[in-house]
Amino acid sequence: MTSIAILLSGRGSNMVALADRCASGDIDAEIAFVASDKTDAPGLERARHLGLRTVVLPYREKGQATAESLLSDMADDEGIDWIVLAGFMRLLSPAFVNGRRGRIVNIHPSLLPAFPGVNAIGQAWDYGVTVTGVTVHLVDEKMDHGPILAQEALTIKAGEGLDDLEERIHALEHRLYGDTLKRLFRSRLTVEGRRIVFE
Amino acid sequence: MTSIAILLSGRGSNMVALADRCASGDIDAEIAFVASDKTDAPGLERARHLGLRTVVLPYREKGQATAESLLSDMADDEGIDWIVLAGFMRLLSPAFVNGRRGRIVNIHPSLLPAFPGVNAIGQAWDYGVTVTGVTVHLVDEKMDHGPILAQEALTIKAGEGLDDLEERIHALEHRLYGDTLKRLFRSRLTVEGRRIVFE
């Protein structure tokens, strides 16, 4: 079975959605631990309620290098196959990414390369797009930039407000992340330039 | 009836699609003339075959200011309501745009703000997106930047080649541009920030 570690900084709603599908056997993976850079991330509390082991990475106290080194050692010791970012608000260092290239995955609430960075849904809203969506991608050294595993579009409805749009984007994230990881854990990938081919 | 002028630099396939729908009465508009910055644009020849009047704007011989001045005078004299860009490869000057703000429309073969500029389909392909699309927008001073009138997404199929994708994007352009102009010519718009509301 695939072993994964989930990293989050916030509410952890993607983590909860993934944990449900792992627990039911729909996704053939085991969540070894849930880690956060924030001691008080609500997602950590939710993970504990789900019976998952949680880890606080000491970014604030000891800096990025130490925090990443701890994460890397844990991942090695426990045979983690994939590191799954789920609202993790730190950029991983080139050294860390290099050591696990093609083994770190992220989800972003826009159709990348449009609207990278924080508040992507609000950025899209302010730009006035009528189509936005969600992207699941491999992580590289740049923010929200690595090769794309999956995207799905969502059309903004006439008269729809930002709150409703956010809710629909989050629901799409929860579905697409699970669907993509399920497929990913059963496939081999080849990367041609930036294009990913599932075998 | 709405009177429009179409500007093109290339093959004019969007112009032909619009001309068909205007001729059939599906779009309630009349094409007063088709103009190009290029004497040898194939779209001019196609326009003449359709019985449309054509105009060469003397960008090359006399520069942008003179070419735009000629276009502006013609549009004024003939009571043109909308200037419709259809593969026109020149950026209109701020002065020209200011004089007809909210009365110039463009189509672009990507989901803006992703992949502005030339070769948008190839840019998207090289980036490895799995969703791309088409945008119809009002023209402002910046390239491929004005408020968005309509977008439609298109999912790249597994195993699809760039040629097939280009063909599907162009077919989507031809449909979406006509649909959007039809709606535009029957509506009043309000622009709230960058968001357009059809009344």
JSON list of N, CA and C in Angstrom, two decimals, chain A residues 111-115 124-131 144-145 148-153 156 194-195, chain B residues 111-115 124-131 144-145 148-153 156 194-195:
[
{"chain": "A", "resi": 111, "resn": "LEU", "atom": "N", "xyz": [-6.85, 27.42, -12.30]},
{"chain": "A", "resi": 111, "resn": "LEU", "atom": "CA", "xyz": [-6.27, 26.75, -13.47]},
{"chain": "A", "resi": 111, "resn": "LEU", "atom": "C", "xyz": [-4.89, 27.35, -13.70]},
{"chain": "A", "resi": 112, "resn": "LEU", "atom": "N", "xyz": [-3.89, 26.76, -13.08]},
{"chain": "A", "resi": 112, "resn": "LEU", "atom": "CA", "xyz": [-2.52, 27.25, -13.29]},
{"chain": "A", "resi": 112, "resn": "LEU", "atom": "C", "xyz": [-2.16, 27.17, -14.76]},
{"chain": "A", "resi": 113, "resn": "PRO", "atom": "N", "xyz": [-1.33, 28.10, -15.29]},
{"chain": "A", "resi": 113, "resn": "PRO", "atom": "CA", "xyz": [-0.54, 29.09, -14.57]},
{"chain": "A", "resi": 113, "resn": "PRO", "atom": "C", "xyz": [-1.28, 30.36, -14.19]},
{"chain": "A", "resi": 114, "resn": "ALA", "atom": "N", "xyz": [-2.59, 30.42, -14.35]},
{"chain": "A", "resi": 114, "resn": "ALA", "atom": "CA", "xyz": [-3.32, 31.61, -13.90]},
{"chain": "A", "resi": 114, "resn": "ALA", "atom": "C", "xyz": [-3.44, 31.59, -12.37]},
{"chain": "A", "resi": 115, "resn": "PHE", "atom": "N", "xyz": [-3.23, 32.74, -11.76]},
{"chain": "A", "resi": 115, "resn": "PHE", "atom": "CA", "xyz": [-3.50, 32.97, -10.34]},
{"chain": "A", "resi": 115, "resn": "PHE", "atom": "C", "xyz": [-2.73, 32.04, -9.39]},
{"chain": "A", "resi": 124, "resn": "ALA", "atom": "N", "xyz": [-8.88, 35.37, -8.98]},
{"chain": "A", "resi": 124, "resn": "ALA", "atom": "CA", "xyz": [-9.66, 35.06, -10.19]},
{"chain": "A", "resi": 124, "resn": "ALA", "atom": "C", "xyz": [-10.94, 35.89, -10.21]},
{"chain": "A", "resi": 125, "resn": "TRP", "atom": "N", "xyz": [-11.57, 35.98, -9.06]},
{"chain": "A", "resi": 125, "resn": "TRP", "atom": "CA", "xyz": [-12.79, 36.78, -8.93]},
{"chain": "A", "resi": 125, "resn": "TRP", "atom": "C", "xyz": [-12.54, 38.23, -9.32]},
{"chain": "A", "resi": 126, "resn": "ASP", "atom": "N", "xyz": [-11.48, 38.80, -8.75]},
{"chain": "A", "resi": 126, "resn": "ASP", "atom": "CA", "xyz": [-11.18, 40.21, -9.02]},
{"chain": "A", "resi": 126, "resn": "ASP", "atom": "C", "xyz": [-10.80, 40.43, -10.49]},
{"chain": "A", "resi": 127, "resn": "TYR", "atom": "N", "xyz": [-10.20, 39.43, -11.12]},
{"chain": "A", "resi": 127, "resn": "TYR", "atom": "CA", "xyz": [-9.83, 39.56, -12.53]},
{"chain": "A", "resi": 127, "resn": "TYR", "atom": "C", "xyz": [-11.06, 39.53, -13.42]},
{"chain": "A", "resi": 128, "resn": "GLY", "atom": "N", "xyz": [-12.14, 38.93, -12.89]},
{"chain": "A", "resi": 128, "resn": "GLY", "atom": "CA", "xyz": [-13.37, 38.88, -13.67]},
{"chain": "A", "resi": 128, "resn": "GLY", "atom": "C", "xyz": [-13.44, 37.72, -14.64]},
{"chain": "A", "resi": 129, "resn": "VAL", "atom": "N", "xyz": [-12.71, 36.63, -14.37]},
{"chain": "A", "resi": 129, "resn": "VAL", "atom": "CA", "xyz": [-12.83, 35.45, -15.24]},
{"chain": "A", "resi": 129, "resn": "VAL", "atom": "C", "xyz": [-14.24, 34.89, -15.13]},
{"chain": "A", "resi": 130, "resn": "THR", "atom": "N", "xyz": [-14.67, 34.18, -16.16]},
{"chain": "A", "resi": 130, "resn": "THR", "atom": "CA", "xyz": [-15.95, 33.46, -16.08]},
{"chain": "A", "resi": 130, "resn": "THR", "atom": "C", "xyz": [-15.72, 31.96, -15.98]},
{"chain": "A", "resi": 131, "resn": "VAL", "atom": "N", "xyz": [-14.48, 31.54, -16.21]},
{"chain": "A", "resi": 131, "resn": "VAL", "atom": "CA", "xyz": [-14.10, 30.14, -16.00]},
{"chain": "A", "resi": 131, "resn": "VAL", "atom": "C", "xyz": [-12.88, 30.11, -15.10]},
{"chain": "A", "resi": 144, "resn": "ASP", "atom": "N", "xyz": [3.72, 26.84, -7.05]},
{"chain": "A", "resi": 144, "resn": "ASP", "atom": "CA", "xyz": [2.56, 26.49, -7.88]},
{"chain": "A", "resi": 144, "resn": "ASP", "atom": "C", "xyz": [2.95, 26.35, -9.36]},
{"chain": "A", "resi": 145, "resn": "HIS", "atom": "N", "xyz": [4.03, 25.66, -9.61]},
{"chain": "A", "resi": 145, "resn": "HIS", "atom": "CA", "xyz": [4.64, 25.66, -10.94]},
{"chain": "A", "resi": 145, "resn": "HIS", "atom": "C", "xyz": [4.89, 24.30, -11.58]},
{"chain": "A", "resi": 148, "resn": "ILE", "atom": "N", "xyz": [1.79, 19.40, -14.52]},
{"chain": "A", "resi": 148, "resn": "ILE", "atom": "CA", "xyz": [0.38, 19.28, -14.14]},
{"chain": "A", "resi": 148, "resn": "ILE", "atom": "C", "xyz": [-0.11, 17.84, -14.25]},
{"chain": "A", "resi": 149, "resn": "LEU", "atom": "N", "xyz": [-0.70, 17.34, -13.17]},
{"chain": "A", "resi": 149, "resn": "LEU", "atom": "CA", "xyz": [-1.29, 16.00, -13.16]},
{"chain": "A", "resi": 149, "resn": "LEU", "atom": "C", "xyz": [-2.74, 16.01, -13.60]},
{"chain": "A", "resi": 150, "resn": "ALA", "atom": "N", "xyz": [-3.48, 17.02, -13.19]},
{"chain": "A", "resi": 150, "resn": "ALA", "atom": "CA", "xyz": [-4.91, 17.08, -13.53]},
{"chain": "A", "resi": 150, "resn": "ALA", "atom": "C", "xyz": [-5.40, 18.50, -13.35]},
{"chain": "A", "resi": 151, "resn": "GLN", "atom": "N", "xyz": [-6.34, 18.88, -14.20]},
{"chain": "A", "resi": 151, "resn": "GLN", "atom": "CA", "xyz": [-7.06, 20.15, -14.03]},
{"chain": "A", "resi": 151, "resn": "GLN", "atom": "C", "xyz": [-8.52, 19.90, -14.32]},
{"chain": "A", "resi": 152, "resn": "GLU", "atom": "N", "xyz": [-9.34, 20.68, -13.67]},
{"chain": "A", "resi": 152, "resn": "GLU", "atom": "CA", "xyz": [-10.77, 20.63, -14.01]},
{"chain": "A", "resi": 152, "resn": "GLU", "atom": "C", "xyz": [-11.33, 22.04, -13.93]},
{"chain": "A", "resi": 153, "resn": "ALA", "atom": "N", "xyz": [-12.12, 22.40, -14.92]},
{"chain": "A", "resi": 153, "resn": "ALA", "atom": "CA", "xyz": [-12.66, 23.75, -15.02]},
{"chain": "A", "resi": 153, "resn": "ALA", "atom": "C", "xyz": [-14.02, 23.86, -14.34]},
{"chain": "A", "resi": 156, "resn": "ILE", "atom": "N", "xyz": [-18.18, 30.06, -13.71]},
{"chain": "A", "resi": 156, "resn": "ILE", "atom": "CA", "xyz": [-18.84, 30.92, -12.73]},
{"chain": "A", "resi": 156, "resn": "ILE", "atom": "C", "xyz": [-20.24, 31.25, -13.23]},
{"chain": "A", "resi": 194, "resn": "ARG", "atom": "N", "xyz": [7.14, 19.23, -19.86]},
{"chain": "A", "resi": 194, "resn": "ARG", "atom": "CA", "xyz": [6.23, 19.48, -18.74]},
{"chain": "A", "resi": 194, "resn": "ARG", "atom": "C", "xyz": [4.98, 18.63, -18.83]},
{"chain": "A", "resi": 195, "resn": "ARG", "atom": "N", "xyz": [4.83, 17.82, -19.87]},
{"chain": "A", "resi": 195, "resn": "ARG", "atom": "CA", "xyz": [3.60, 17.03, -20.03]},
{"chain": "A", "resi": 195, "resn": "ARG", "atom": "C", "xyz": [3.76, 15.69, -19.33]},
{"chain": "B", "resi": 111, "resn": "LEU", "atom": "N", "xyz": [-7.48, 30.57, -21.90]},
{"chain": "B", "resi": 111, "resn": "LEU", "atom": "CA", "xyz": [-8.25, 31.11, -20.77]},
{"chain": "B", "resi": 111, "resn": "LEU", "atom": "C", "xyz": [-7.40, 32.20, -20.13]},
{"chain": "B", "resi": 112, "resn": "LEU", "atom": "N", "xyz": [-7.58, 33.43, -20.60]},
{"chain": "B", "resi": 112, "resn": "LEU", "atom": "CA", "xyz": [-6.82, 34.54, -20.02]},
{"chain": "B", "resi": 112, "resn": "LEU", "atom": "C", "xyz": [-7.15, 34.66, -18.53]},
{"chain": "B", "resi": 113, "resn": "PRO", "atom": "N", "xyz": [-6.18, 35.08, -17.69]},
{"chain": "B", "resi": 113, "resn": "PRO", "atom": "CA", "xyz": [-4.88, 35.67, -18.03]},
{"chain": "B", "resi": 113, "resn": "PRO", "atom": "C", "xyz": [-3.78, 34.66, -18.36]},
{"chain": "B", "resi": 114, "resn": "ALA", "atom": "N", "xyz": [-4.08, 33.38, -18.47]},
{"chain": "B", "resi": 114, "resn": "ALA", "atom": "CA", "xyz": [-3.03, 32.44, -18.87]},
{"chain": "B", "resi": 114, "resn": "ALA", "atom": "C", "xyz": [-2.74, 32.60, -20.36]},
{"chain": "B", "resi": 115, "resn": "PHE", "atom": "N", "xyz": [-1.47, 32.58, -20.70]},
{"chain": "B", "resi": 115, "resn": "PHE", "atom": "CA", "xyz": [-1.00, 32.51, -22.10]},
{"chain": "B", "resi": 115, "resn": "PHE", "atom": "C", "xyz": [-1.47, 33.65, -22.99]},
{"chain": "B", "resi": 124, "resn": "ALA", "atom": "N", "xyz": [0.27, 26.97, -24.20]},
{"chain": "B", "resi": 124, "resn": "ALA", "atom": "CA", "xyz": [-0.48, 26.12, -23.27]},
{"chain": "B", "resi": 124, "resn": "ALA", "atom": "C", "xyz": [-0.03, 24.67, -23.39]},
{"chain": "B", "resi": 125, "resn": "TRP", "atom": "N", "xyz": [0.17, 24.24, -24.62]},
{"chain": "B", "resi": 125, "resn": "TRP", "atom": "CA", "xyz": [0.65, 22.88, -24.88]},
{"chain": "B", "resi": 125, "resn": "TRP", "atom": "C", "xyz": [2.00, 22.64, -24.20]},
{"chain": "B", "resi": 126, "resn": "ASP", "atom": "N", "xyz": [2.92, 23.58, -24.40]},
{"chain": "B", "resi": 126, "resn": "ASP", "atom": "CA", "xyz": [4.26, 23.42, -23.84]},
{"chain": "B", "resi": 126, "resn": "ASP", "atom": "C", "xyz": [4.23, 23.46, -22.31]},
{"chain": "B", "resi": 127, "resn": "TYR", "atom": "N", "xyz": [3.29, 24.21, -21.75]},
{"chain": "B", "resi": 127, "resn": "TYR", "atom": "CA", "xyz": [3.18, 24.27, -20.29]},
{"chain": "B", "resi": 127, "resn": "TYR", "atom": "C", "xyz": [2.65, 22.96, -19.72]},
{"chain": "B", "resi": 128, "resn": "GLY", "atom": "N", "xyz": [1.94, 22.21, -20.57]},
{"chain": "B", "resi": 128, "resn": "GLY", "atom": "CA", "xyz": [1.41, 20.93, -20.11]},
{"chain": "B", "resi": 128, "resn": "GLY", "atom": "C", "xyz": [0.08, 21.03, -19.39]},
{"chain": "B", "resi": 129, "resn": "VAL", "atom": "N", "xyz": [-0.70, 22.07, -19.67]},
{"chain": "B", "resi": 129, "resn": "VAL", "atom": "CA", "xyz": [-2.03, 22.14, -19.06]},
{"chain": "B", "resi": 129, "resn": "VAL", "atom": "C", "xyz": [-2.89, 20.98, -19.57]},
{"chain": "B", "resi": 130, "resn": "THR", "atom": "N", "xyz": [-3.90, 20.62, -18.81]},
{"chain": "B", "resi": 130, "resn": "THR", "atom": "CA", "xyz": [-4.86, 19.62, -19.29]},
{"chain": "B", "resi": 130, "resn": "THR", "atom": "C", "xyz": [-6.21, 20.28, -19.60]},
{"chain": "B", "resi": 131, "resn": "VAL", "atom": "N", "xyz": [-6.35, 21.54, -19.18]},
{"chain": "B", "resi": 131, "resn": "VAL", "atom": "CA", "xyz": [-7.53, 22.33, -19.53]},
{"chain": "B", "resi": 131, "resn": "VAL", "atom": "C", "xyz": [-7.06, 23.64, -20.13]},
{"chain": "B", "resi": 144, "resn": "ASP", "atom": "N", "xyz": [-4.30, 41.61, -24.66]},
{"chain": "B", "resi": 144, "resn": "ASP", "atom": "CA", "xyz": [-5.08, 40.48, -24.18]},
{"chain": "B", "resi": 144, "resn": "ASP", "atom": "C", "xyz": [-5.45, 40.64, -22.70]},
{"chain": "B", "resi": 145, "resn": "HIS", "atom": "N", "xyz": [-5.93, 41.81, -22.34]},
{"chain": "B", "resi": 145, "resn": "HIS", "atom": "CA", "xyz": [-6.06, 42.16, -20.93]},
{"chain": "B", "resi": 145, "resn": "HIS", "atom": "C", "xyz": [-7.42, 42.68, -20.49]},
{"chain": "B", "resi": 148, "resn": "ILE", "atom": "N", "xyz": [-13.45, 40.63, -19.20]},
{"chain": "B", "resi": 148, "resn": "ILE", "atom": "CA", "xyz": [-13.82, 39.39, -19.90]},
{"chain": "B", "resi": 148, "resn": "ILE", "atom": "C", "xyz": [-15.33, 39.33, -20.14]},
{"chain": "B", "resi": 149, "resn": "LEU", "atom": "N", "xyz": [-15.70, 39.09, -21.40]},
{"chain": "B", "resi": 149, "resn": "LEU", "atom": "CA", "xyz": [-17.10, 38.93, -21.77]},
{"chain": "B", "resi": 149, "resn": "LEU", "atom": "C", "xyz": [-17.54, 37.47, -21.66]},
{"chain": "B", "resi": 150, "resn": "ALA", "atom": "N", "xyz": [-16.67, 36.55, -22.06]},
{"chain": "B", "resi": 150, "resn": "ALA", "atom": "CA", "xyz": [-17.04, 35.14, -22.04]},
{"chain": "B", "resi": 150, "resn": "ALA", "atom": "C", "xyz": [-15.78, 34.29, -22.10]},
{"chain": "B", "resi": 151, "resn": "GLN", "atom": "N", "xyz": [-15.84, 33.16, -21.43]},
{"chain": "B", "resi": 151, "resn": "GLN", "atom": "CA", "xyz": [-14.79, 32.15, -21.53]},
{"chain": "B", "resi": 151, "resn": "GLN", "atom": "C", "xyz": [-15.45, 30.79, -21.63]},
{"chain": "B", "resi": 152, "resn": "GLU", "atom": "N", "xyz": [-14.78, 29.88, -22.30]},
{"chain": "B", "resi": 152, "resn": "GLU", "atom": "CA", "xyz": [-15.25, 28.50, -22.30]},
{"chain": "B", "resi": 152, "resn": "GLU", "atom": "C", "xyz": [-14.02, 27.59, -22.27]},
{"chain": "B", "resi": 153, "resn": "ALA", "atom": "N", "xyz": [-14.12, 26.57, -21.44]},
{"chain": "B", "resi": 153, "resn": "ALA", "atom": "CA", "xyz": [-12.99, 25.66, -21.24]},
{"chain": "B", "resi": 153, "resn": "ALA", "atom": "C", "xyz": [-13.06, 24.48, -22.18]},
{"chain": "B", "resi": 156, "resn": "ILE", "atom": "N", "xyz": [-8.08, 18.89, -22.67]},
{"chain": "B", "resi": 156, "resn": "ILE", "atom": "CA", "xyz": [-7.21, 18.18, -23.61]},
{"chain": "B", "resi": 156, "resn": "ILE", "atom": "C", "xyz": [-7.35, 16.68, -23.37]},
{"chain": "B", "resi": 194, "resn": "ARG", "atom": "N", "xyz": [-13.51, 44.81, -12.91]},
{"chain": "B", "resi": 194, "resn": "ARG", "atom": "CA", "xyz": [-13.25, 44.08, -14.14]},
{"chain": "B", "resi": 194, "resn": "ARG", "atom": "C", "xyz": [-14.39, 43.11, -14.48]},
{"chain": "B", "resi": 195, "resn": "ARG", "atom": "N", "xyz": [-15.42, 43.02, -13.63]},
{"chain": "B", "resi": 195, "resn": "ARG", "atom": "CA", "xyz": [-16.50, 42.07, -13.89]},
{"chain": "B", "resi": 195, "resn": "ARG", "atom": "C", "xyz": [-17.56, 42.72, -14.76]}
]
